[in-house]
Amino acid sequence: MAKEKKFVESITDMELDFPQWYTDVVKKADLTEYSSLKGCMIIRPYGYAIWELIQKQLDERFKATGHENVYMPMFIPESLLQKEKDHVEGFAPEVAWVTHGGDKKLEERICVRPTSETLFCEHYANIIQSYRDLPKLYNQWCSVVRWEKTTRPFLRTMEFLWQEGHTAHATAEEAQEETLKMLNVYADFCRDVLAIPVIKGEKTEKERFAGAAHTFTIESLMHDGKALQSGTSHNFGDGFAKAFGIQYTDKDNKLQYVHQTSWGMTTRLIGAIIMVHGDNSGLVLPPMIAPTQVVIIPIAQHKEGVLEKAGELKDRLSFICRIKLDDSDKSAGWKFSEYEMKGVPLRLEIGPKDMEKNQAVLARRDTGEKIIVSLDELETKIPELLKDIQANLLQKATERRDSKTYVAHNMEEFEKEINETPGFIKAMWCGDQACEDTIKEKTAATSRCIPFEQEEIDTVCVCCGKPAKHMVYWGRAY
Amino acid sequence: MAKEKKFVESITDMELDFPQWYTDVVKKADLTEYSSLKGCMIIRPYGYAIWELIQKQLDERFKATGHENVYMPMFIPESLLQKEKDHVEGFAPEVAWVTHGGDKKLEERICVRPTSETLFCEHYANIIQSYRDLPKLYNQWCSVVRWEKTTRPFLRTMEFLWQEGHTAHATAEEAQEETLKMLNVYADFCRDVLAIPVIKGEKTEKERFAGAAHTFTIESLMHDGKALQSGTSHNFGDGFAKAFGIQYTDKDNKLQYVHQTSWGMTTRLIGAIIMVHGDNSGLVLPPMIAPTQVVIIPIAQHKEGVLEKAGELKDRLSFICRIKLDDSDKSAGWKFSEYEMKGVPLRLEIGPKDMEKNQAVLARRDTGEKIIVSLDELETKIPELLKDIQANLLQKATERRDSKTYVAHNMEEFEKEINETPGFIKAMWCGDQACEDTIKEKTAATSRCIPFEQEEIDTVCVCCGKPAKHMVYWGRAY
């Protein structure tokens, strides 16, 4: 028992110290490890397996909406990065510069991509000639680098994995349609696969992506009441097209500029999963992205026939779920804690007494509930339970998010809520950046988005009292 | 007809100018495009779709042999790269150095990974303590950078995509077993998926990977008689373990060094596919890695019912193969050339006359043969044909490889063969590096490998006449 206790005790209570709880879970669930280069993380097999499941399911959704994958170089020459003025201002301060190839100093320094708009634009300028070449619906899976020194695994690292979609369209309408279509793909993916509810909306000008005409976002709320930007979709209008000369001949044989979009999701989603579903026993994984959906733990495995039966069940059930048998010589109690820490949705216990009764015990990670099931019914019961766990996680997350969403009519209420009960604050805004700045200064909260679903909770701006233009979600954010 | 001719004419004849033929195919089949940074390529959707099929099928084989995927940082601090003497000597001259992050000069410069042995070693030193932690069977999919200015799409580029397996074992025997197991996974993959026959063997000391105790390789032969190293598997012994201090406590509580391996395959395989199977009409893809296995081309598509029938067939057959319908307004002849260029294994033609007879015409890309098939039999006939094409490509490639493999007993024969009929030269070798150097100087051929299947074709070295130790495959190589 001493050993088992140690495994559990080493996690900090999330109510006492949420950041430390997060770090503990990431480490104890074997998701990442630090590398010797500060700010870079190693994604370990268990963490990477989650990313592979995210990738696979997102990629299917991209392909189903007509997108194709490509691979662009990881380097951007300085002169190319500088072609779009706002874009370079946004990114130049945080890029890694390559100045030497082998022993030789480069004539022009190149940066490691922080994002690939400039590369796609250059490529599009080469391959787009006619309206027949449009739309171009490309996506790329890769890693990007942004030079930051304050980092946290998955949430903010110098290098991170992501996908970046880049599309070119004949008209402004088509580009806008694409921007919103992909935002919806993201929101649906979060809800249906990650069991994370999100708020969809538009970023204010202050929070817009460097070079974008409009940035749309999905925002989720973590256990500690802080917001996490979980995916963004940008409409560039024809700004990049003009900077890079991306033109096509339309049906009337006239030269036109294309309209572009880009959209991205990153390994940060794994941080969201941890902070939305996790608890004081560790990670809690939605079945849709759990590398192991069911772990079989033999009870009294030294007794005759137990390991054989467990192995038989594993083989039988591997057709219906991602299943693992832990037949190592650790105690059953130790294993219980370990797979709780790793967030495996279902534990299947099988011991001599169960075998006598032709049954197994199924324990849910989300509720702790134990269900006794006949061995003959596992094939129907397990998929049912996995589906139920997936739905329950979404429901719990939605309830928690809603219970942490507050309304503020004035700055007094705003400050009180954000300090005493952190969460989303819904409040009206006049549209003036000065008020955003003031709110940030006073509360450390930023505008998360102007949600598509507007409510008129007041007529005046929460900050300056002038007539309000929009209802905005505010929050302290990761 | 003028248009159609143009499409075909723009490819150089492979017998006249093989390198130009290669460049033409890469370009005309829409596989890659140049980027503004010399030496870096853009992999376009059709090229990337081939890579995705390679990745998927290789990854399944890695997982089936117990390997797990991870992700390591793309940066290596200079001090870390320098830890293993031979390794740094091999790679330092060709790495890209990052010296600045944003505006700040770094205290220590870092390189973009040319390969990740040093990163895995550092990680293994952190996570391996006991014999219970072994073996570690990790793999990573990523891109790496080697600073070269003479580049060719897929074959040699500054940045390329690859997988790199890195494993750690308790004993030398286990490491050797792993090294050979993965070489066999590679060889089987080439044969069964890419339809490329390979020679398996060991590299000579001169051709060994920087820091390896043994390097094993699979070598294939291109249309032009040049060899291509298609995959390598290295046994490091405990050299890296000693340099990085990777030790574990064995069952007797004694500290031991681990034994390590690494193995890799790259986007270069796409170059091999082009140069092994291609012909003067363009690319020829083995069905196993063809993004489109069957293309439906409607004949007289303006006639009533043709497009509807073609669409119906597409929907029906999409359950049994990767199928595409080209209903664009280009002429049928133009489409024929285009999909020949793209190497689509089967073309399905359907027109009004076929519809009357309840039949379709299937045209094989590999043989040009046209087969009339009843529409009721497509579900059985298409998979049969795809299987047959896959087998036929392997057989033709094997016959061509064998017909271009020669025996040389002395340097006169060696030089005559390699100059007049380029291909593999089988010749005996004394084991002395001086003879390798002489042969390279005289013939531009290098030792490709000491094959596992030895033949005693002579008793003395082809170069110096001293007693021979091994039969070696020699060749000019990419």
Coordinates of C-alpha atoms in Angstrom, one line a residue, chain A residues 63 198 208 337 410:
Chain A
K63 CA -10.6 15.9 -46.3
V198 CA -16.7 26.3 -27.0
R208 CA -6.6 39.9 -34.4
S337 CA -4.0 4.5 -9.6
N410 CA -20.2 47.9 -14.5

